[in-house]
Amino acid sequence: MSAPATVSDPSLATRTRSVLVRRAAAFVLDVAFALVVALLFAIPDVAKERFFGFGLLLGGLYLLFRDGLPLAALSGRSIGKRMLWLLPIRLGGTTMDLKTSAKRNWTVALMLLFPGLANLALGYRQIVLAGNIGVNDALLGLFALLLLVEIVLVLVDPVARRIGDRLAETRVIEG
């Protein structure tokens, strides 16, 4: 058995850039899956408007726990990562679990969890902060900024670790 990977492992750093495009595509696939889940609850005449909030919540929960779901078919990775042969690993060498996945993915999951909770609590009503800017608009702007920071970190970090990877002590490798 080989030693666990470390952040400074040069063999990981040399392969990192080759993984970036597939990592971005896996993210798009995972977000698309989460949005499809959310939209299933928004089909007109099938569900009341608050069920859309429930769908957003389910999609957000998928994004939060996607890398630690105890499903043999996924092998400790999200649907997108599984499709594109990527594997999130813990730097200590142990397998991914729900807690580690939540630490790793909270920045992305908030994009659907907060609007989902707001929709369940308020329906489609918009709380206006100032002028034409509502709470949902402000949250969307914050999440877009956070996502931009995550993307920049992946691009500038020598081993492509984002905020979630640093908090959860994880990396994404080919696998």
Coordinates of C-alpha atoms in Angstrom, one line a residue:
M1 CA 0.0 0.0 0.0
S2 CA 1.4 3.4 -0.9
A3 CA 1.7 6.4 1.4
P4 CA -1.2 8.8 1.5
A5 CA -1.0 11.8 -0.8
T6 CA 0.1 15.2 0.6
V7 CA -0.5 18.7 -0.6
S8 CA 3.2 19.1 -1.5
D9 CA 3.4 15.8 -3.4
P10 CA 5.0 16.8 -6.8
S11 CA 3.4 13.9 -8.7
L12 CA 0.0 15.4 -7.8
A13 CA 1.0 18.9 -8.8
T14 CA 2.1 17.9 -12.2
R15 CA -1.2 16.2 -13.0
T16 CA -3.3 19.0 -11.5
R17 CA -3.7 21.2 -14.6
S18 CA -4.8 18.3 -16.7
V19 CA -7.7 17.8 -14.4
L20 CA -9.0 21.4 -14.4
V21 CA -11.2 21.1 -17.5
R22 CA -12.8 17.8 -16.3
R23 CA -13.2 19.2 -12.8
A24 CA -15.1 22.2 -14.2
A25 CA -17.3 20.0 -16.4
A26 CA -18.0 17.7 -13.4
F27 CA -19.1 20.8 -11.4
V28 CA -21.4 21.8 -14.2
L29 CA -22.9 18.3 -14.3
D30 CA -23.4 18.3 -10.6
V31 CA -25.1 21.7 -10.6
A32 CA -27.3 20.6 -13.5
F33 CA -28.4 17.5 -11.7
A34 CA -29.2 19.6 -8.6
L35 CA -31.2 22.1 -10.7
V36 CA -33.1 19.3 -12.4
V37 CA -34.1 17.9 -8.9
A38 CA -35.2 21.4 -8.0
L39 CA -37.2 22.0 -11.2
L40 CA -39.0 18.7 -10.8
F41 CA -40.8 20.4 -7.9
A42 CA -41.6 23.5 -10.0
I43 CA -43.6 21.8 -12.7
P44 CA -46.8 23.9 -13.1
D45 CA -50.0 22.3 -11.9
V46 CA -48.1 19.5 -10.3
A47 CA -47.0 21.1 -7.1
K48 CA -47.7 24.3 -5.2
E49 CA -45.1 27.1 -5.3
R50 CA -43.5 26.2 -2.0
F51 CA -42.6 22.8 -3.3
F52 CA -40.0 24.5 -5.5
G53 CA -38.3 25.6 -2.2
F54 CA -38.3 21.9 -1.2
G55 CA -36.7 21.0 -4.6
L56 CA -34.0 23.7 -4.1
L57 CA -33.4 22.3 -0.6
L58 CA -33.0 18.8 -2.0
G59 CA -30.7 20.0 -4.8
G60 CA -28.6 22.0 -2.2
L61 CA -28.4 18.9 0.0
Y62 CA -27.1 16.9 -3.0
L63 CA -24.4 19.6 -3.6
L64 CA -23.5 19.6 0.1
F65 CA -23.1 15.8 0.5
R66 CA -22.3 14.8 -3.1
D67 CA -18.8 13.6 -2.5
G68 CA -19.6 11.5 0.6
L69 CA -22.8 9.7 -0.4
P70 CA -22.6 6.1 0.8
L71 CA -23.5 4.7 -2.6
A72 CA -21.3 1.9 -4.0
A73 CA -22.0 3.1 -7.6
L74 CA -20.4 6.5 -6.9
S75 CA -17.4 5.2 -5.0
G76 CA -17.0 8.3 -2.8
R77 CA -17.5 10.9 -5.4
S78 CA -20.2 13.0 -7.0
I79 CA -22.2 12.0 -10.1
G80 CA -20.1 14.5 -12.2
K81 CA -16.8 13.3 -10.9
R82 CA -17.8 9.7 -11.4
M83 CA -18.7 10.4 -15.0
L84 CA -15.4 12.2 -15.7
W85 CA -13.1 9.9 -13.7
L86 CA -12.2 12.3 -10.9
L87 CA -11.8 11.4 -7.3
P88 CA -11.8 13.6 -4.2
I89 CA -9.3 12.3 -1.7
R90 CA -8.7 13.2 1.9
L91 CA -5.1 14.1 2.5
G92 CA -4.8 11.7 5.5
G93 CA -5.6 8.8 3.2
T94 CA -9.1 8.0 4.6
T95 CA -12.2 7.8 2.4
M96 CA -14.6 10.6 1.9
D97 CA -17.6 10.8 4.2
L98 CA -20.6 13.0 4.6
K99 CA -18.9 15.3 7.2
T100 CA -15.9 15.8 4.9
S101 CA -18.1 16.4 1.9
A102 CA -20.1 19.0 3.8
K103 CA -16.9 20.8 4.8
R104 CA -15.7 20.6 1.2
N105 CA -18.9 21.7 -0.6
W106 CA -20.7 24.2 1.7
T107 CA -19.7 27.2 -0.5
V108 CA -21.4 25.7 -3.5
A109 CA -24.4 24.2 -1.7
L110 CA -25.4 27.6 -0.2
M111 CA -26.4 28.7 -3.7
L112 CA -29.4 26.4 -3.5
L113 CA -29.9 25.9 0.2
F114 CA -30.5 29.6 1.1
P115 CA -33.0 30.3 -1.7
G116 CA -34.7 26.9 -0.9
L117 CA -35.1 27.9 2.8
A118 CA -36.3 31.4 1.8
N119 CA -38.8 29.9 -0.6
L120 CA -40.2 27.5 2.0
A121 CA -40.5 30.3 4.5
L122 CA -41.7 33.1 2.3
G123 CA -43.0 31.5 -0.9
Y124 CA -42.1 33.6 -4.0
R125 CA -42.4 36.9 -2.2
Q126 CA -39.3 39.0 -2.5
I127 CA -38.0 41.0 0.5
V128 CA -36.7 44.3 -0.9
L129 CA -33.5 45.7 0.7
A130 CA -33.0 48.9 -1.3
G131 CA -34.5 50.2 -4.6
N132 CA -35.1 47.1 -6.8
I133 CA -32.5 44.9 -5.0
G134 CA -34.1 42.1 -3.1
V135 CA -32.7 39.6 -0.7
N136 CA -32.5 36.9 -3.3
D137 CA -30.6 39.2 -5.7
A138 CA -28.1 40.1 -2.9
L139 CA -27.6 36.4 -2.0
L140 CA -27.1 35.5 -5.7
G141 CA -24.5 38.3 -6.0
L142 CA -22.7 37.0 -2.9
F143 CA -22.7 33.4 -4.1
A144 CA -21.4 34.5 -7.5
L145 CA -18.6 36.4 -5.8
L146 CA -17.8 33.3 -3.6
L147 CA -17.8 31.1 -6.7
L148 CA -15.4 33.5 -8.5
V149 CA -13.0 33.3 -5.5
E150 CA -13.2 29.5 -5.6
I151 CA -12.4 29.5 -9.3
V152 CA -9.5 31.8 -8.9
L153 CA -8.1 29.7 -6.1
V154 CA -8.3 26.6 -8.2
L155 CA -6.4 28.4 -11.0
V156 CA -3.7 30.0 -8.9
D157 CA -3.0 27.3 -6.2
P158 CA -0.1 25.0 -7.2
V159 CA -2.2 21.9 -6.6
A160 CA -5.6 23.4 -7.5
R161 CA -7.2 23.5 -4.0
R162 CA -10.2 25.7 -3.4
I163 CA -11.6 27.0 -0.1
G164 CA -13.6 23.8 0.5
D165 CA -10.5 21.6 -0.2
R166 CA -8.5 23.6 2.4
L167 CA -11.2 23.4 5.0
A168 CA -11.8 19.7 4.5
E169 CA -8.1 18.8 3.8
T170 CA -9.0 17.3 0.4
R171 CA -7.8 17.3 -3.2
V172 CA -9.3 16.2 -6.5
I173 CA -7.2 13.7 -8.6
E174 CA -7.7 11.5 -11.6
G175 CA -9.2 8.3 -10.7

